[in-house]
Every structure is written in C-alpha cells, then in structure tokens.
Coordinates of C-alpha atoms and ligand atoms in Angstrom, one line a residue:
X1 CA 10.5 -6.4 -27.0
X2 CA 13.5 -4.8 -25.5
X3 CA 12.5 -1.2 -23.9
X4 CA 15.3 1.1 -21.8
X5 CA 13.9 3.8 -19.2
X6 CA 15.3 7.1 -18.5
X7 CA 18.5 8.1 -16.9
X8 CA 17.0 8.5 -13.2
X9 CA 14.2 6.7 -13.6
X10 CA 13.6 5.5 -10.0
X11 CA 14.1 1.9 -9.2
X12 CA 13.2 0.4 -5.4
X13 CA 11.6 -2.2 -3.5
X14 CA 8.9 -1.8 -1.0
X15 CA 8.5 -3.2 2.8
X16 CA 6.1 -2.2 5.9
X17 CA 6.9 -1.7 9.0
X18 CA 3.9 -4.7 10.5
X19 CA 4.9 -7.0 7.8
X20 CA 8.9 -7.1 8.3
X21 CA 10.2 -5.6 11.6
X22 CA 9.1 -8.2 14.5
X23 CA 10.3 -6.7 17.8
X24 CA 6.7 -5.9 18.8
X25 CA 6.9 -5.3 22.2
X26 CA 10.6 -3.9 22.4
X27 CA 12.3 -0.9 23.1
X28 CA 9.2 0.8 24.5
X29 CA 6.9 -0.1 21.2
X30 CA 3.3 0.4 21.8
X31 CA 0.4 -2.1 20.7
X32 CA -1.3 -1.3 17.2
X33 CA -4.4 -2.1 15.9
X34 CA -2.5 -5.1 14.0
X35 CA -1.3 -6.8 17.2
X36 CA -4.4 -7.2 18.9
X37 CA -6.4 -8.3 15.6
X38 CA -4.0 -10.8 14.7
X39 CA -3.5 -12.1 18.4
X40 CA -7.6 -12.3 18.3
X41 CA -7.9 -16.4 17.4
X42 CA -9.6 -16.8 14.0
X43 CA -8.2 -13.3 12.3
X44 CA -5.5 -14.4 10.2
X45 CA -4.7 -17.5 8.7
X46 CA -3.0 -19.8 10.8
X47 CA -3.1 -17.1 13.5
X48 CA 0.0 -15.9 12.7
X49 CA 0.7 -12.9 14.3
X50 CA 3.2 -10.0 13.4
X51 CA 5.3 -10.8 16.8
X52 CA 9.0 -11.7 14.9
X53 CA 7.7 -11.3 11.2
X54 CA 11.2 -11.0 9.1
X55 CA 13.1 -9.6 12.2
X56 CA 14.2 -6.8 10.3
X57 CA 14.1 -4.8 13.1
X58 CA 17.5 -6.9 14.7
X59 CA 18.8 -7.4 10.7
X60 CA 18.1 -4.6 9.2
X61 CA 21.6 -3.4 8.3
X62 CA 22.1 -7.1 6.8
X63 CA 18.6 -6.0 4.5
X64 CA 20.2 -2.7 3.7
X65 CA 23.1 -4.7 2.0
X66 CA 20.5 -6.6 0.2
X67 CA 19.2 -3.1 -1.1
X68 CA 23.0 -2.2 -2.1
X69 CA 23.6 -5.5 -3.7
X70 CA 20.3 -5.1 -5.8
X71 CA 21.4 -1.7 -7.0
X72 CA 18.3 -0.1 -5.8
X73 CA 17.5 3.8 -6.5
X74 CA 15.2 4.2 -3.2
X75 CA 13.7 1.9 -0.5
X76 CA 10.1 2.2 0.4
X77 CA 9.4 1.7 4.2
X78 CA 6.9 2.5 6.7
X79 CA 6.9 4.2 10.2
X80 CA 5.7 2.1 13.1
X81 CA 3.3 4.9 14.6
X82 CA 3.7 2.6 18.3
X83 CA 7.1 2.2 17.8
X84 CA 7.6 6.3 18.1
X85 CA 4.8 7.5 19.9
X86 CA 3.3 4.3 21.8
X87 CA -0.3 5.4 22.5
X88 CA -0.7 7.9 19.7
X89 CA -0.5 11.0 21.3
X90 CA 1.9 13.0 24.2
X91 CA 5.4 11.6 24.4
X92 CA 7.8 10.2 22.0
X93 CA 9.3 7.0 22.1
X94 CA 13.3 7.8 22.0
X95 CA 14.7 4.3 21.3
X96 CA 11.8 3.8 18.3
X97 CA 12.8 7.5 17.3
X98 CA 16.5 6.1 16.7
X99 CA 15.3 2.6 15.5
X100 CA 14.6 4.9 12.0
X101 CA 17.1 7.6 12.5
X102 CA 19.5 5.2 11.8
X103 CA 17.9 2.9 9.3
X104 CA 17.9 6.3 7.2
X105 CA 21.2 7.5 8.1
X106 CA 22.2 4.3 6.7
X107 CA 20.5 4.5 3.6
X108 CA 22.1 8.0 3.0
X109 CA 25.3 6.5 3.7
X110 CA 24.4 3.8 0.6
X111 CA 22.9 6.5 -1.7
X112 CA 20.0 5.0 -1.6
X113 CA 16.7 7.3 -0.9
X114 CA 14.6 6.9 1.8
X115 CA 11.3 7.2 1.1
X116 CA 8.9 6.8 4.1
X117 CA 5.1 6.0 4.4
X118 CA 4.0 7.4 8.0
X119 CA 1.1 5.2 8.1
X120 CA 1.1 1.7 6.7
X121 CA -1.9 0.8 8.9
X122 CA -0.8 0.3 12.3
X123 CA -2.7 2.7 14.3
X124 CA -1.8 2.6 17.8
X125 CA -4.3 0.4 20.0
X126 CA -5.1 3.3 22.6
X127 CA -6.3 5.2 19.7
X128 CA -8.8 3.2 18.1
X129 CA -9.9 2.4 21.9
X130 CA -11.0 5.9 21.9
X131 CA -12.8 5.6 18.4
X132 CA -10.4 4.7 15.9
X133 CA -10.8 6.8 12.2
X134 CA -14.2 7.0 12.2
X135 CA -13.2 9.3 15.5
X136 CA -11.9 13.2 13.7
X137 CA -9.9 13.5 17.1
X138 CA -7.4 10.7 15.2
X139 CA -6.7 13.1 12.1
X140 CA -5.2 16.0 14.4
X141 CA -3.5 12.7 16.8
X142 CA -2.3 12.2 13.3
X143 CA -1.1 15.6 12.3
X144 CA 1.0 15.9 15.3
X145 CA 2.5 12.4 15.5
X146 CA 3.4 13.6 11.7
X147 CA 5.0 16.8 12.9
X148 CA 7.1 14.9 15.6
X149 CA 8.5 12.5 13.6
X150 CA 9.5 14.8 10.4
X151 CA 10.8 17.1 13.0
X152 CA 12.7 14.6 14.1
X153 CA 13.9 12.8 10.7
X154 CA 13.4 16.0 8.4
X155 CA 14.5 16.1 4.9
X156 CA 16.8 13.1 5.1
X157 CA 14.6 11.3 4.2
X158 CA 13.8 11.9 0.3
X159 CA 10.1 11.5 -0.3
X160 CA 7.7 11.5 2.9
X161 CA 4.6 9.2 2.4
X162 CA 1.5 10.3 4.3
X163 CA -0.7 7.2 3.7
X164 CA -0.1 3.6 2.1
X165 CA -3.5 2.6 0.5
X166 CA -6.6 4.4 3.1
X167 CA -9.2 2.9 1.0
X168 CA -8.2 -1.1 2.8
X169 CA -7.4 1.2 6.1
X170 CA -11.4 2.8 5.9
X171 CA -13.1 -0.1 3.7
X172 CA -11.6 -2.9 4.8
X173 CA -10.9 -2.2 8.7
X174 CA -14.2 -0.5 9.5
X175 CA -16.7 -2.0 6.4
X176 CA -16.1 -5.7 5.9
X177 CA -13.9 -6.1 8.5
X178 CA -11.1 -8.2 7.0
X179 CA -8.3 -5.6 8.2
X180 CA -7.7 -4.6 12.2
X181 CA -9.8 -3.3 13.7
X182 CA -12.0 -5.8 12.1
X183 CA -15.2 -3.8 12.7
X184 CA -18.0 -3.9 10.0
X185 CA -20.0 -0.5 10.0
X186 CA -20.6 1.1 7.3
X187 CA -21.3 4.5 8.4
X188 CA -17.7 4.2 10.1
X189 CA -16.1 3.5 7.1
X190 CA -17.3 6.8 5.4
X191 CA -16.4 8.8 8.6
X192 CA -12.8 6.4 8.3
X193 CA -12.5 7.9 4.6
X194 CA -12.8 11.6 5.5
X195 CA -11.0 11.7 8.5
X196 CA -8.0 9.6 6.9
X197 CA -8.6 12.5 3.9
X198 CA -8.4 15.2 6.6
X199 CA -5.2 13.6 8.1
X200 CA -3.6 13.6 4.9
X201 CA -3.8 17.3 4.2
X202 CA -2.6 18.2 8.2
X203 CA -0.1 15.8 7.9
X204 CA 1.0 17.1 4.6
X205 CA 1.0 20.9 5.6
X206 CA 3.5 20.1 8.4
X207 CA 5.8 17.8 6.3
X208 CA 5.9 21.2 3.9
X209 CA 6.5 23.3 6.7
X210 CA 9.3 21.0 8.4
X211 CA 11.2 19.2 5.6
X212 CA 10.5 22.1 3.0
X213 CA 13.3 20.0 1.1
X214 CA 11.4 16.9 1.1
X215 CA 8.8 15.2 -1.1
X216 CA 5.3 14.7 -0.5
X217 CA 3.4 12.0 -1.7
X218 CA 0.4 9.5 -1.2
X219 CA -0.1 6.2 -2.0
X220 CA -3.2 5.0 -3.1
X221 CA -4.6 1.5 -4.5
X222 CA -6.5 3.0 -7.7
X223 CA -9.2 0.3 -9.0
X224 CA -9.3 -0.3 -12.4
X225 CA -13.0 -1.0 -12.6
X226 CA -14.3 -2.8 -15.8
X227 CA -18.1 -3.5 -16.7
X228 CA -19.0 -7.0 -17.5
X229 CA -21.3 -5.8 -20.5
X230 CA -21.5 -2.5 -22.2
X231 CA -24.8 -1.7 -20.9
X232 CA -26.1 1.3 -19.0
X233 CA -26.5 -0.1 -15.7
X234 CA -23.3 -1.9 -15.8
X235 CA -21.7 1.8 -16.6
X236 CA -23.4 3.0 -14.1
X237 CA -22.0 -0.1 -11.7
X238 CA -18.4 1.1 -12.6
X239 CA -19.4 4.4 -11.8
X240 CA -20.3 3.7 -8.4
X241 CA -17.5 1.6 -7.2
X242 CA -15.0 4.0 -8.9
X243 CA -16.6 7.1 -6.6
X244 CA -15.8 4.5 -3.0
X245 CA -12.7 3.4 -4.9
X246 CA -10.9 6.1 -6.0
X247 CA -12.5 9.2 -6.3
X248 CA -13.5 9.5 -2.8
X249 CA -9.7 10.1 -2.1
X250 CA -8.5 11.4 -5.6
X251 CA -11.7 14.3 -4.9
X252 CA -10.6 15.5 -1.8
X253 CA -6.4 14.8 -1.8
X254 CA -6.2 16.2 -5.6
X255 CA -9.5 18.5 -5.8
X256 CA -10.3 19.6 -2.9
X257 CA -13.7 18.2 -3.0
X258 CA -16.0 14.8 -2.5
X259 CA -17.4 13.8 -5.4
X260 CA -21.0 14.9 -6.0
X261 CA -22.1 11.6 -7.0
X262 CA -20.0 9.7 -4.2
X263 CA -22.4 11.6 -1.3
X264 CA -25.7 10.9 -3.1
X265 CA -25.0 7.1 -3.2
X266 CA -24.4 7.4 0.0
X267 CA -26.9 8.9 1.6
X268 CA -29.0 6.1 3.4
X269 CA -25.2 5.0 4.7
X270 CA -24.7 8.8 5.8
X271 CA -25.6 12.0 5.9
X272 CA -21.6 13.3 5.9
X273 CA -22.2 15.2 9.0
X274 CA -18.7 14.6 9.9
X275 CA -17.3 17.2 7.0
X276 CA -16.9 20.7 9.0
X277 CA -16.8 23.3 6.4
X278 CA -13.3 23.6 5.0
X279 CA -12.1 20.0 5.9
X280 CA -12.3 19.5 1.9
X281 CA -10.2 22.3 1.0
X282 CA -7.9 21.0 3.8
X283 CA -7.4 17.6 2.7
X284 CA -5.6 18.9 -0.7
X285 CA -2.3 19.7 -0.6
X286 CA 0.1 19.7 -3.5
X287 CA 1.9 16.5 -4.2
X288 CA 5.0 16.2 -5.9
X289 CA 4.7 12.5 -6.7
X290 CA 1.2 10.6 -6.5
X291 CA 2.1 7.0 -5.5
X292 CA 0.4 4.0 -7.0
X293 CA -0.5 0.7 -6.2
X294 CA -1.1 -1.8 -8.8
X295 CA -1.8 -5.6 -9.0
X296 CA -5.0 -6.3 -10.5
X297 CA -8.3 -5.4 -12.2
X298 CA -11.7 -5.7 -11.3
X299 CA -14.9 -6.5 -13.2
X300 CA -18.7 -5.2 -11.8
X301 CA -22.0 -5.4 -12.9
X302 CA -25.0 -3.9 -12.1
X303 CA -27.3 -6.7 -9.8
X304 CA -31.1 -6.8 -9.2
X305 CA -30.7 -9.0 -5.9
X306 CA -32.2 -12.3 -7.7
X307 CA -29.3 -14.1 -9.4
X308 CA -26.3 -15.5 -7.6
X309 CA -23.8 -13.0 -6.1
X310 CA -20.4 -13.9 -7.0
X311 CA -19.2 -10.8 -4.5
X312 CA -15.7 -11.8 -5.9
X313 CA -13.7 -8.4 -5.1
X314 CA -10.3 -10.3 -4.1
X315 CA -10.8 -8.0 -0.9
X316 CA -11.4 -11.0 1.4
X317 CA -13.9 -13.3 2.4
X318 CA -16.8 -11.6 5.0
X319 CA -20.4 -11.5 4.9
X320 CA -19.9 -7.9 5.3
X321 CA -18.7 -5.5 2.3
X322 CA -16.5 -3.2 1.9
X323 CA -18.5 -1.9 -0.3
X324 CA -20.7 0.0 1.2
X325 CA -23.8 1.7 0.2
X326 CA -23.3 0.3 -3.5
X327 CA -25.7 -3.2 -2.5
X328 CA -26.7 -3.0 -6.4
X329 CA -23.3 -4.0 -7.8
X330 CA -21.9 -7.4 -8.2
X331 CA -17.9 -8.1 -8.5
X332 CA -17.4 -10.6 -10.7
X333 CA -14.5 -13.9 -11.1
X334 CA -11.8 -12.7 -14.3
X335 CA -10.1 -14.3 -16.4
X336 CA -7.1 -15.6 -15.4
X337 CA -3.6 -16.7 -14.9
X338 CA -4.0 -15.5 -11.2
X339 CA -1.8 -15.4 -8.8
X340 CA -1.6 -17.0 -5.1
X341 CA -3.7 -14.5 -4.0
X342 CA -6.3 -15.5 -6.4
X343 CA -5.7 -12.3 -8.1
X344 CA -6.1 -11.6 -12.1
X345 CA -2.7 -11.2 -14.0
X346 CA -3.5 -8.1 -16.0
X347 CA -0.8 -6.2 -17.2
X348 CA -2.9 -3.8 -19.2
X349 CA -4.9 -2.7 -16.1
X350 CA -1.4 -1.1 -14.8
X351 CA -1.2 1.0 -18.4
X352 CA -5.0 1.8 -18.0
X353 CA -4.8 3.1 -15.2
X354 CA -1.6 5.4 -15.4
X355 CA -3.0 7.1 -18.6
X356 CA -6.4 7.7 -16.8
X357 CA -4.3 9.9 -14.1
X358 CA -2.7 11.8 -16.4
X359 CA -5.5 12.5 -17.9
X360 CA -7.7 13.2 -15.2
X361 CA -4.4 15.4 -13.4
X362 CA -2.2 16.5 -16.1
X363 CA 1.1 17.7 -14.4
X364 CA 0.6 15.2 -11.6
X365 CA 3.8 12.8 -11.6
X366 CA 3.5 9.3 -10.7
X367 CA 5.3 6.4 -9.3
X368 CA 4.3 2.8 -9.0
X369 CA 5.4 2.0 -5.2
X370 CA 4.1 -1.1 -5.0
X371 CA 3.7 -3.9 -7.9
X372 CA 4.2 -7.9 -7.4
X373 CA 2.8 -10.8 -6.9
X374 CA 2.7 -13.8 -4.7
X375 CA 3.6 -17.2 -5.9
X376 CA 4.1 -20.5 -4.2
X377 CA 7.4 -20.3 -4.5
X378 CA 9.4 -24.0 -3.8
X379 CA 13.2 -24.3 -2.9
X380 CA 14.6 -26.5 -5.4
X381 CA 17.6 -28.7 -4.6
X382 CA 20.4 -26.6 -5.6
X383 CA 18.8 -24.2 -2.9
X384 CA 17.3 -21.8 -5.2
X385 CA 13.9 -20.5 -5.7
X386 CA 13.0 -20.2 -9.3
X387 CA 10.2 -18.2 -9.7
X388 CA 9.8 -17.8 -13.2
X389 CA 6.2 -16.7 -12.8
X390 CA 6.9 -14.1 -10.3
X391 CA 9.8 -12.6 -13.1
X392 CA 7.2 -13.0 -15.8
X393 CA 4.7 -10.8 -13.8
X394 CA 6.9 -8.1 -13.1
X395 CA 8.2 -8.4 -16.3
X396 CA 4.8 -7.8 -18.2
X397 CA 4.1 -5.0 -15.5
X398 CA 6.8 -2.7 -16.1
X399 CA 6.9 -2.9 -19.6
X400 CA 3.4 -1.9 -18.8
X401 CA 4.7 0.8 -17.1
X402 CA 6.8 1.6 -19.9
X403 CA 4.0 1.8 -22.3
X404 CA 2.2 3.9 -20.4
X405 CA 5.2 6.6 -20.7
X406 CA 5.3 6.3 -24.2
X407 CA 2.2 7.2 -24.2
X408 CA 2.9 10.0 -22.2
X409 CA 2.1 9.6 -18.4
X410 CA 5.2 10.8 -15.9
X411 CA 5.9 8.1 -14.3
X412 CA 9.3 8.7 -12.2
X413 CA 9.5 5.6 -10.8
X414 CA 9.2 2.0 -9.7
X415 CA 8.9 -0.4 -6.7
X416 CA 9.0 -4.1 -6.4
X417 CA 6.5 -4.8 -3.6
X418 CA 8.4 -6.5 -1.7
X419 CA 11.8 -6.8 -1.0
X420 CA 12.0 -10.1 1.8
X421 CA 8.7 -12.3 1.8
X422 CA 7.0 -10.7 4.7
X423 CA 3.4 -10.8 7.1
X424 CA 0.3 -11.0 4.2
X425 CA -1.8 -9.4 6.5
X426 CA -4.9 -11.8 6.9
X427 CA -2.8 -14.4 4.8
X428 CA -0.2 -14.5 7.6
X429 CA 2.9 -15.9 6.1
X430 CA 1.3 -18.2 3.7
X431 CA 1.6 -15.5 1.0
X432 CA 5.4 -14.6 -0.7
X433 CA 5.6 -11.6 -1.9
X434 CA 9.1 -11.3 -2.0
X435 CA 11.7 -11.0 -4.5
X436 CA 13.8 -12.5 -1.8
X437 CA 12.9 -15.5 0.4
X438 CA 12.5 -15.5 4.2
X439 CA 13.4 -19.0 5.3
X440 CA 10.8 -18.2 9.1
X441 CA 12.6 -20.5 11.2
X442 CA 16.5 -19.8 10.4
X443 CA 15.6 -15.9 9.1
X444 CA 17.8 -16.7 6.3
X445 CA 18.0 -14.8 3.0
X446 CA 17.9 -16.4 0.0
X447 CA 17.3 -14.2 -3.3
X448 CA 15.2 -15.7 -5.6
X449 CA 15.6 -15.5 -9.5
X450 CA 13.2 -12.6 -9.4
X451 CA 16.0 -10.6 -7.5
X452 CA 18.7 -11.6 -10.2
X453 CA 16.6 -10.4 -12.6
X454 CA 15.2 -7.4 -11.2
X455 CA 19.3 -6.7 -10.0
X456 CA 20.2 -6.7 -14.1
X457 CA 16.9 -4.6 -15.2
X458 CA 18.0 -2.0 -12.3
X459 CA 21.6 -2.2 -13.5
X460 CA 21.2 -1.0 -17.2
X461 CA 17.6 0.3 -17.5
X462 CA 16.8 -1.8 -20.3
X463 CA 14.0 -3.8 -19.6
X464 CA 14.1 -7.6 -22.3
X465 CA 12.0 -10.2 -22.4
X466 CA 13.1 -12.8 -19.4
X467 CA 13.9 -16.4 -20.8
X468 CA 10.5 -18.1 -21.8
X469 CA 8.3 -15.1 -21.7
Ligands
LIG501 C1 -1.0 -3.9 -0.6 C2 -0.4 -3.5 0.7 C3 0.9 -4.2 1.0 C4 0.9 -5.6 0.6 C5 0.4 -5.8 -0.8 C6 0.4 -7.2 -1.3 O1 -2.4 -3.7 -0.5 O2 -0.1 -2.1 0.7 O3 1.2 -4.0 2.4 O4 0.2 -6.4 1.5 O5 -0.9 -5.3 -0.9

C-alpha cells in the first residue's frame, strides 16, 4: 500500500565516527578502545582495522553532497572522543575540535541538521587503561569531555546524542567480549551499565545547561524479546532478558530508577555497590526525542541446562555471554529471510516495539536513528549495485514505522543506517550496510538502488511499494 508521512517528518542517514572517518592517528587523534582491539590479531574478521575506513575524514565535504543530493532532513554522526580530547581528560585537541566544527558548519550551510551522538563507542585508550566503564571515574571523564565539546559546538548542532546503543558498549565490551575492550566479566558489565547510565544524565545536564536551544536525546537498541512457547517460564525468560536489555537503561534514563527485578536476578553477579545514593535520580533527565535502534527480533526460552543450547543471540560468537546473570535462558534461531548478518527480517518487531514505548512513556517522542540491513551486495556490469533486498527491507520497515503512527506512537523521524558502507565492527568490512557503496581500494562512491529509492521516498513523503515487493 501507498502511505505519505507528515510534513516535517524527519528523514536522515546514519554514520559513526570509527566506522567512516579513517585518519586514526592524525591531526593529534588519540588511540580508542577500537584501535587497539582491532589492531589485536584474531579480533575482527580479516583483522581489519578502522586505520582508513571510508576516509571520510579527507572526503567528507564530497559525503555532505551525497547528503544534499539524497534530499536528507538531518545527518546522524558521531564524535570521535580521541579525536577532541586524546586521552579522555585535561586538554582539548584544537585540530579534532575544527575537524567537526566545520563538518557542522557545513551542514548548516546545506539545511541539513546536525544531529551528533557524543559516544559511538570509542572510548579513549588511556581511559579504559585506568579502568574503563566499569571504573565511575569515566562517567564524570565523560561529563566534562561532554561539556567541552558542546561548549565548543553549542546549539548548532540540532539534536545532541549522549549515547549510541550502551547496552553492546556494557554487554558486549565488558560481558562476552565481542566489542573493545574485549574483556568478559560479568560483574564489569553491570558496573559498565550504571556508570554509562550515570554518564548519560551528567552529560545530559550540561548539554541543557550549554546548548539550552538544542535537543537531547539517547539512542538505545530496544530488544523485542519474544517467548518460544506461551508458558510460564518462557514468560518469565522474556522477562529477564528484557530487565539486561532494555529496562536496565529505560529504568534509570526515563524513571529514575533500576528495575526491582533487574537487581534481584542479579545478585550472585553483584551486589550493586557501585550505585551511590542519588546516581538513579541522576541518570534521568528529560529527553526531547528517545532514539531507537531497530533491526531484528529475538526469541528466548526458559533452559534447564540439559538440552542443547542454541545461544543464538545474533550478538556474536564467544564462549562468554553477554548475558549475564540470566544462565537459565536460551536464545533461540528465527525464522527467516535473514540478512548477511544472519539477522531475522522482521518488520513487525519495529511496530512492536514503537507502540510498547508509547505505552510504557506516553509523551515520550521517538525517532528510529538507525534501521538497515547488510546485503552481499554485487556490482553488476553496467556498474550498479542492485540491491533489491536491501530496498525491500527498508521498505517493509518504514511502512512499519508508519503503522506504528497510525496507531498512535510519535515518531518524528527516520534514519537509514548507513549512508556509505562503512567498518562492521567485528565483521570488518565484510558487512555493507550502506545505501551507498564504498569501492575500499579507489574510495569511490557509487549509490546503490537503495539510495534512488530512498532519494524519491525522502522527496515526496509517500512511501509505495518498490517494484517486486
Ligand atoms: C548498530 C550500531 C551501528 C552499526 C549497526 C549495524 O548496533 O550502532 O554502529 O554497526 O548496528
């Protein structure tokens, strides 16, 4: 069916600084978390290694015509914490300052909005030497790096970001290990999740105080956690990975509070020492747009020990979990079509989910800032990519989207994650996300047919059916 979306309905595309920039050790940059891990041999696939990535950092006014020529509303980019403030604290980085001064300037100059995420996981290397998140001295490291940089940038830019998805940042850095640092303990992911909590409400308290005209938001990946069966202990299952999911940040960053439940299935992990009377009350701060992650579900039940464990999560490989404390649940393979990530193509997850937070935090508007999928994409002869999957997914998901606001959630926007194919994290550059292609050897552009399509949906709002669908 044909739907159209609201005059100012927000349309962008999403990058991160790590995954698109290169340059890592110019102009005074700093070592992050994500250099040394994927420099460490055996970390990422192929040991690729964030070095060059899509150079954006030398061609990034070339990208910003890319962002013109797509027509987009906003573009969704991430701080380099090294590139400002090279060891985390003490003195900023002039040259990494300007690096983004400009890139915003020249989105103004565009009319396109800048919307920044301060952390998109690359925590400078001298602070996770002394500890890392698990370490509370990080949060206030965090609140002041926060301070400097919106002093610096201020309400040019539209919507500040303080965090893109903490849950991989605590669960999958410091409890399986996957993500840099690459450590696997447990307890350390817990102390990870409040102190990235704690962060988030300093940080957000000085954006208030020093863009007053800008917009706060998070971004979260929200699980949409389905039980295998209807039974009690598969409910129960769902419970428990939606408290380490989502509600151990929705609690604090919304309510003000952990989740009773949440600490109690945790207790032989920790004891939650680490939460200093009013840290929970200082991780809330009033958003004006909640940002959300979608690209797949996830199906639990309820395990004894004795049968197989499929431990199929689409979090990584490890023999550690990120998981932790919830031993008794088993993640379970879906249904397909998937994509090259191996992930479920479930439109219906995205709808799900975006009704729950209105529900659960009426009032609280919402934007999708990052939705796509990775394909293995082939250049056909006539030198175009014709990724009729990757226009079917997104597709599906924004009418998904759509639904959702008929049904009433406040959704006020949307992002393509990503603009240029870029660094997968562990995946390297094995996995295209983009909705334009990165030829790594020549740097060359190419858009695909996703970026045609997405260009015309942008154009006149009115999302139809692609050819085929
Ligand atoms: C999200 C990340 C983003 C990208 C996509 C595919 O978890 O925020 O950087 O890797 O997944």
């Amino acid at each position: 069916m044909t739907r159209s979306f609201p005059e100012g309905f927000l349309w962008g595309a999403a990058t991160a600084a790590y995954q698109v920039e290169g340059a890592a050790t110019e102009d005074g940059r700093g070592p992050s978390i994500w250099d040394t891990y994927s420099h460490t041999p055996g970390r990422t696939l192929n040991g690729d290694t964030g070095d060059v990535a899509a150079d954006h950092y030398h061609r990034w006014v070339d990208d910003l015509g890319h962002l013109s020529e797509l027509g987009l509303g906003a573009y969704r980019f991430s701080i380099s914490w090294p590139r400002v403030q090279p060891g985390g604290s003490g003195a900023f980085n002039r040259a990494g300052v300007d690096f983004y001064s400009r890139l915003v300037d020249g989105l103004l100059e565009r009319g396109i909005r800048p919307v920044a995420t301060l952390y998109h996981w690359d925590l400078p290397q001298e602070l996770e030497d002394a500890g890392g998140w698990p370490e509370r001295d990080t949060a206030l490291r965090f609140r002041d790096y926060a301070a400097g940089i919106v002093g610096a940038l201020g309400d040019r830019v539209h919507t500040w970001t303080t965090f893109n998805e903490p849950w991989c940042s605590a669960y999958l850095g410091y409890g399986s290990g996957v993500h840099a640092p690459g450590r696997t303990e447990p307890a350390g992911a817990l102390a990870a999740v409040h102190h990235l909590n704690l962060a988030h409400g300093l940080a957000g308290r000085a954006v208030r105080e020093l863009a007053p005209a800008a917009e706060l938001s998070v971004t979260l990946n929200l699980h949409v956690i389905r039980p295998a069966s209807d039974s009690a202990a598969d409910a129960d299952a769902v419970r428990r990975i939606d408290a380490l999911a989502n509600r151990s940040f929705l609690g604090p960053m919304l309510g003000g509070a952990y989740p009773a439940d949440l600490i109690a299935d945790t207790v032989k992990v920790t004891d939650w020492s680490f939460v200093r009377d009013g840290d929970e009350r200082a991780a809330g701060v009033p958003l004006d747009v909640l940002g959300v992650n979608y690209y797949s579900t996830t199906l639990v039940r309820a395990w004894d020990g004795t049968s197989a464990r499929s431990a199929a999560d689409g979090h990584g490989s490890s023999a550690h979990t990120p998981w932790v404390g919830a031993a008794n649940v088993d993640f379970l393979p879906q249904p397909g079509p998937y994509t090259a990530m191996g992930w479920n193509i479930d439109p219906s997850g995205m709808t799900e989910l975006l009704l729950r937070l209105s529900r659960e935090h009426p009032g609280q508007p919402l934007m999708i800032t990052e939705n796509g999928a990775a394909f293995d994409d082939v250049v056909s002869p006539d030198g175009r990519v014709h990724d009729d999957r990757r226009v079917d997914y997104l597709y599906r998901h924004v009418d998904a989207v759509g639904a959702a606001m008929d049904a009433g959630a406040d959704v006020r926007g949307y992002f393509a994650w990503s603009l240029l194919d870029n660094f997968e994290w562990s995946y390297g550059y094995d996995r295209r996300f983009g909705i334009i292609r990165v030829d790594y050897d020549t740097q060359a552009r190419t858009w695909k047919d996703s970026a045609h399509w997405y260009r015309g949906l942008v154009a006149t709002g009115r999302l139809e059916p692609p050819a085929g669908s």
